[in-house]
Each structure stands twice: as C-alpha cells, then as structure tokens.
Amino acid sequence: MLKGFKDFLMRGNVIDLAVAVIIGAAFTTIVTSFTDGLIKPLINSAGGTKAAEGLGFRIIGGNPSTFLDFGAVINAAINFVIVAAIVYFVIVLPVKHIQDRRKRGEEPGPAEPTDVELLAEIRDLLRQQQSR
C-alpha cells in the first residue's frame, strides 16, 4: 500500500499540482506578513509624497484614488520571489534529484502494471459493459 502511494506521489503531474497549491496558498500568508511587516516599511521610508502613503505619488493632488503605490508593487514582487525560491528549493529540487536517481537506476521507479493485471482489468470492464 505504501509503495503504491509513493509511486502516486512521484508522478510528475502530482508534484506540479502540489507546487501550484503551495505557491497559491500555504506560503503566501507567511511571506505577505513578512514583507508587509518588515520590507514594506523599509521601502516606504525611501520616500513618497507623504511618509504614511509610502513610495509613490498622486496623479491628481486632492484625489486619493489616483495614488500610484510603487511600494505595493515592489512588495508583491518580493513576495513572489520569496515564495518561488522556497518552493523551488524545498520541493522542486529534491523531487528532481529523486527523478534523476531513478533515471540512473539508483532507485526503482513507479511499478508498471503487469500484462496479467491489464488483461484482468479489461475483462472486468467488458463484464461491466455487458451487464448494463
């Protein structure tokens, strides 16, 4: 049972899906709080029209909705880079290493079904179709 589960996890599409989910959810809140709490105040201290607004400027002076917030854009870019680096070094690189070892033959790959198992599956499917 555990070997089948390991084979399932080692398929490329499952790993890609896991990476997408992690990028989308798990690390985002941690990294966002890090950049909002530590990085953004440093970026905002670099200047802007008002210290409270951060790095940016207003296109129309009295209209707060026209503020171009460069600090938020830089913050989002830093978020993305941190999350991508964590996912790459924690998930993608180790899985790639395991897949390379399998290609060299150091570790067995996922078990392929035998001819007998395939024929039994075909037989069962044909029986199901006939009983309908």
PDB file of C-alpha atoms in Angstrom:
ATOM      1  CA  MET A   1       0.000   0.000   0.000  1.00  0.00           C
ATOM      2  CA  LEU A   2       2.772   2.470   0.875  1.00  0.00           C
ATOM      3  CA  LYS A   3       4.691   1.625  -2.304  1.00  0.00           C
ATOM      4  CA  GLY A   4       1.616   2.426  -4.394  1.00  0.00           C
ATOM      5  CA  PHE A   5       1.203   5.716  -2.526  1.00  0.00           C
ATOM      6  CA  LYS A   6       4.871   6.568  -3.098  1.00  0.00           C
ATOM      7  CA  ASP A   7       4.500   5.756  -6.816  1.00  0.00           C
ATOM      8  CA  PHE A   8       1.443   8.022  -6.972  1.00  0.00           C
ATOM      9  CA  LEU A   9       3.329  10.892  -5.352  1.00  0.00           C
ATOM     10  CA  MET A  10       6.343  10.519  -7.606  1.00  0.00           C
ATOM     11  CA  ARG A  11       4.377  11.066 -10.809  1.00  0.00           C
ATOM     12  CA  GLY A  12       5.242  14.428 -12.326  1.00  0.00           C
ATOM     13  CA  ASN A  13       1.712  15.814 -12.532  1.00  0.00           C
ATOM     14  CA  VAL A  14       1.059  15.281  -8.816  1.00  0.00           C
ATOM     15  CA  ILE A  15       4.227  17.170  -7.923  1.00  0.00           C
ATOM     16  CA  ASP A  16       3.297  20.016 -10.293  1.00  0.00           C
ATOM     17  CA  LEU A  17      -0.136  20.249  -8.710  1.00  0.00           C
ATOM     18  CA  ALA A  18       1.349  20.286  -5.226  1.00  0.00           C
ATOM     19  CA  VAL A  19       3.725  23.073  -6.221  1.00  0.00           C
ATOM     20  CA  ALA A  20       0.850  25.135  -7.619  1.00  0.00           C
ATOM     21  CA  VAL A  21      -1.220  24.701  -4.466  1.00  0.00           C
ATOM     22  CA  ILE A  22       1.684  25.628  -2.237  1.00  0.00           C
ATOM     23  CA  ILE A  23       2.514  28.732  -4.266  1.00  0.00           C
ATOM     24  CA  GLY A  24      -1.122  29.759  -4.246  1.00  0.00           C
ATOM     25  CA  ALA A  25      -1.895  29.253  -0.583  1.00  0.00           C
ATOM     26  CA  ALA A  26       0.489  27.919   2.012  1.00  0.00           C
ATOM     27  CA  PHE A  27       3.455  30.272   1.898  1.00  0.00           C
ATOM     28  CA  THR A  28       1.609  33.344   0.659  1.00  0.00           C
ATOM     29  CA  THR A  29       0.273  34.474   4.029  1.00  0.00           C
ATOM     30  CA  ILE A  30       3.595  33.950   5.789  1.00  0.00           C
ATOM     31  CA  VAL A  31       5.573  35.764   3.126  1.00  0.00           C
ATOM     32  CA  THR A  32       2.980  38.548   2.849  1.00  0.00           C
ATOM     33  CA  SER A  33       3.102  39.216   6.572  1.00  0.00           C
ATOM     34  CA  PHE A  34       6.914  39.228   6.434  1.00  0.00           C
ATOM     35  CA  THR A  35       7.049  41.700   3.573  1.00  0.00           C
ATOM     36  CA  ASP A  36       4.182  43.850   4.919  1.00  0.00           C
ATOM     37  CA  GLY A  37       5.693  43.997   8.394  1.00  0.00           C
ATOM     38  CA  LEU A  38       9.392  44.309   7.584  1.00  0.00           C
ATOM     39  CA  ILE A  39      10.108  45.027   3.927  1.00  0.00           C
ATOM     40  CA  LYS A  40       7.335  47.475   3.053  1.00  0.00           C
ATOM     41  CA  PRO A  41       8.178  49.904   5.885  1.00  0.00           C
ATOM     42  CA  LEU A  42      11.755  49.982   4.592  1.00  0.00           C
ATOM     43  CA  ILE A  43      10.537  50.636   1.041  1.00  0.00           C
ATOM     44  CA  ASN A  44       8.104  53.299   2.255  1.00  0.00           C
ATOM     45  CA  SER A  45      10.848  55.049   4.183  1.00  0.00           C
ATOM     46  CA  ALA A  46      12.586  55.676   0.839  1.00  0.00           C
ATOM     47  CA  GLY A  47      10.144  58.451   0.101  1.00  0.00           C
ATOM     48  CA  GLY A  48       6.899  59.444  -1.473  1.00  0.00           C
ATOM     49  CA  THR A  49       4.518  62.345  -1.238  1.00  0.00           C
ATOM     50  CA  LYS A  50       3.732  61.552   2.400  1.00  0.00           C
ATOM     51  CA  ALA A  51       5.563  59.164   4.688  1.00  0.00           C
ATOM     52  CA  ALA A  52       2.323  57.363   5.597  1.00  0.00           C
ATOM     53  CA  GLU A  53       1.455  56.696   1.951  1.00  0.00           C
ATOM     54  CA  GLY A  54       4.795  55.165   1.127  1.00  0.00           C
ATOM     55  CA  LEU A  55       6.763  55.093  -2.084  1.00  0.00           C
ATOM     56  CA  GLY A  56       4.603  56.634  -4.797  1.00  0.00           C
ATOM     57  CA  PHE A  57       2.804  59.781  -5.842  1.00  0.00           C
ATOM     58  CA  ARG A  58      -0.643  61.099  -6.667  1.00  0.00           C
ATOM     59  CA  ILE A  59      -1.543  61.946 -10.233  1.00  0.00           C
ATOM     60  CA  ILE A  60      -4.244  64.364  -9.086  1.00  0.00           C
ATOM     61  CA  GLY A  61      -3.329  66.126  -5.845  1.00  0.00           C
ATOM     62  CA  GLY A  62      -6.606  66.006  -3.916  1.00  0.00           C
ATOM     63  CA  ASN A  63      -7.806  62.606  -5.132  1.00  0.00           C
ATOM     64  CA  PRO A  64      -6.523  59.664  -3.013  1.00  0.00           C
ATOM     65  CA  SER A  65      -7.736  57.122  -5.580  1.00  0.00           C
ATOM     66  CA  THR A  66      -5.099  58.367  -8.059  1.00  0.00           C
ATOM     67  CA  PHE A  67      -2.145  57.392  -5.845  1.00  0.00           C
ATOM     68  CA  LEU A  68       0.394  55.225  -7.687  1.00  0.00           C
ATOM     69  CA  ASP A  69       1.767  52.928  -4.982  1.00  0.00           C
ATOM     70  CA  PHE A  70       5.131  51.659  -6.171  1.00  0.00           C
ATOM     71  CA  GLY A  71       5.835  50.243  -2.725  1.00  0.00           C
ATOM     72  CA  ALA A  72       2.956  47.779  -3.040  1.00  0.00           C
ATOM     73  CA  VAL A  73       4.183  46.622  -6.459  1.00  0.00           C
ATOM     74  CA  ILE A  74       7.727  46.121  -5.181  1.00  0.00           C
ATOM     75  CA  ASN A  75       6.297  44.329  -2.138  1.00  0.00           C
ATOM     76  CA  ALA A  76       4.291  41.937  -4.352  1.00  0.00           C
ATOM     77  CA  ALA A  77       7.370  41.206  -6.473  1.00  0.00           C
ATOM     78  CA  ILE A  78       9.392  40.410  -3.357  1.00  0.00           C
ATOM     79  CA  ASN A  79       6.557  38.143  -2.143  1.00  0.00           C
ATOM     80  CA  PHE A  80       6.614  36.223  -5.414  1.00  0.00           C
ATOM     81  CA  VAL A  81      10.393  35.799  -5.446  1.00  0.00           C
ATOM     82  CA  ILE A  82      10.477  34.541  -1.849  1.00  0.00           C
ATOM     83  CA  VAL A  83       7.624  32.079  -2.378  1.00  0.00           C
ATOM     84  CA  ALA A  84       9.089  30.804  -5.650  1.00  0.00           C
ATOM     85  CA  ALA A  85      12.517  30.326  -4.059  1.00  0.00           C
ATOM     86  CA  ILE A  86      11.067  28.399  -1.116  1.00  0.00           C
ATOM     87  CA  VAL A  87       9.014  26.128  -3.372  1.00  0.00           C
ATOM     88  CA  TYR A  88      11.946  25.539  -5.721  1.00  0.00           C
ATOM     89  CA  PHE A  89      14.490  24.680  -3.041  1.00  0.00           C
ATOM     90  CA  VAL A  90      12.135  22.734  -0.749  1.00  0.00           C
ATOM     91  CA  ILE A  91      10.026  20.800  -3.285  1.00  0.00           C
ATOM     92  CA  VAL A  92      11.144  21.021  -6.908  1.00  0.00           C
ATOM     93  CA  LEU A  93      14.879  20.488  -6.424  1.00  0.00           C
ATOM     94  CA  PRO A  94      14.557  17.407  -4.147  1.00  0.00           C
ATOM     95  CA  VAL A  95      11.972  15.793  -6.452  1.00  0.00           C
ATOM     96  CA  LYS A  96      14.172  16.480  -9.484  1.00  0.00           C
ATOM     97  CA  HIS A  97      17.066  14.853  -7.643  1.00  0.00           C
ATOM     98  CA  ILE A  98      14.957  11.738  -6.946  1.00  0.00           C
ATOM     99  CA  GLN A  99      13.821  11.586 -10.584  1.00  0.00           C
ATOM    100  CA  ASP A 100      17.435  11.854 -11.770  1.00  0.00           C
ATOM    101  CA  ARG A 101      18.412   8.998  -9.460  1.00  0.00           C
ATOM    102  CA  ARG A 102      15.620   6.892 -10.926  1.00  0.00           C
ATOM    103  CA  LYS A 103      16.850   7.598 -14.439  1.00  0.00           C
ATOM    104  CA  ARG A 104      20.341   6.428 -13.445  1.00  0.00           C
ATOM    105  CA  GLY A 105      18.830   3.287 -11.910  1.00  0.00           C
ATOM    106  CA  GLU A 106      19.786   4.020  -8.315  1.00  0.00           C
ATOM    107  CA  GLU A 107      16.166   3.966  -7.171  1.00  0.00           C
ATOM    108  CA  PRO A 108      13.296   1.967  -8.666  1.00  0.00           C
ATOM    109  CA  GLY A 109      10.564   3.923 -10.417  1.00  0.00           C
ATOM    110  CA  PRO A 110       6.820   3.532 -10.130  1.00  0.00           C
ATOM    111  CA  ALA A 111       5.644  -0.039 -10.598  1.00  0.00           C
ATOM    112  CA  GLU A 112       4.146  -0.719 -14.033  1.00  0.00           C
ATOM    113  CA  PRO A 113       1.091  -2.985 -14.206  1.00  0.00           C
ATOM    114  CA  THR A 114       1.805  -6.487 -15.479  1.00  0.00           C
ATOM    115  CA  ASP A 115       0.169  -7.961 -18.587  1.00  0.00           C
ATOM    116  CA  VAL A 116      -1.988 -10.192 -16.405  1.00  0.00           C
ATOM    117  CA  GLU A 117      -3.239  -7.197 -14.392  1.00  0.00           C
ATOM    118  CA  LEU A 118      -4.063  -5.279 -17.578  1.00  0.00           C
ATOM    119  CA  LEU A 119      -5.922  -8.235 -19.073  1.00  0.00           C
ATOM    120  CA  ALA A 120      -7.878  -8.737 -15.837  1.00  0.00           C
ATOM    121  CA  GLU A 121      -8.850  -5.057 -15.849  1.00  0.00           C
ATOM    122  CA  ILE A 122     -10.004  -5.280 -19.480  1.00  0.00           C
ATOM    123  CA  ARG A 123     -12.014  -8.411 -18.643  1.00  0.00           C
ATOM    124  CA  ASP A 124     -13.711  -6.684 -15.708  1.00  0.00           C
ATOM    125  CA  LEU A 125     -14.565  -3.640 -17.835  1.00  0.00           C
ATOM    126  CA  LEU A 126     -16.074  -5.843 -20.543  1.00  0.00           C
ATOM    127  CA  ARG A 127     -18.184  -7.643 -17.944  1.00  0.00           C
ATOM    128  CA  GLN A 128     -19.452  -4.322 -16.628  1.00  0.00           C
ATOM    129  CA  GLN A 129     -20.424  -3.195 -20.123  1.00  0.00           C
ATOM    130  CA  GLN A 130     -22.272  -6.459 -20.843  1.00  0.00           C
ATOM    131  CA  SER A 131     -24.248  -6.287 -17.592  1.00  0.00           C
ATOM    132  CA  ARG A 132     -25.663  -2.847 -18.412  1.00  0.00           C
TER     133      ARG A 132
END
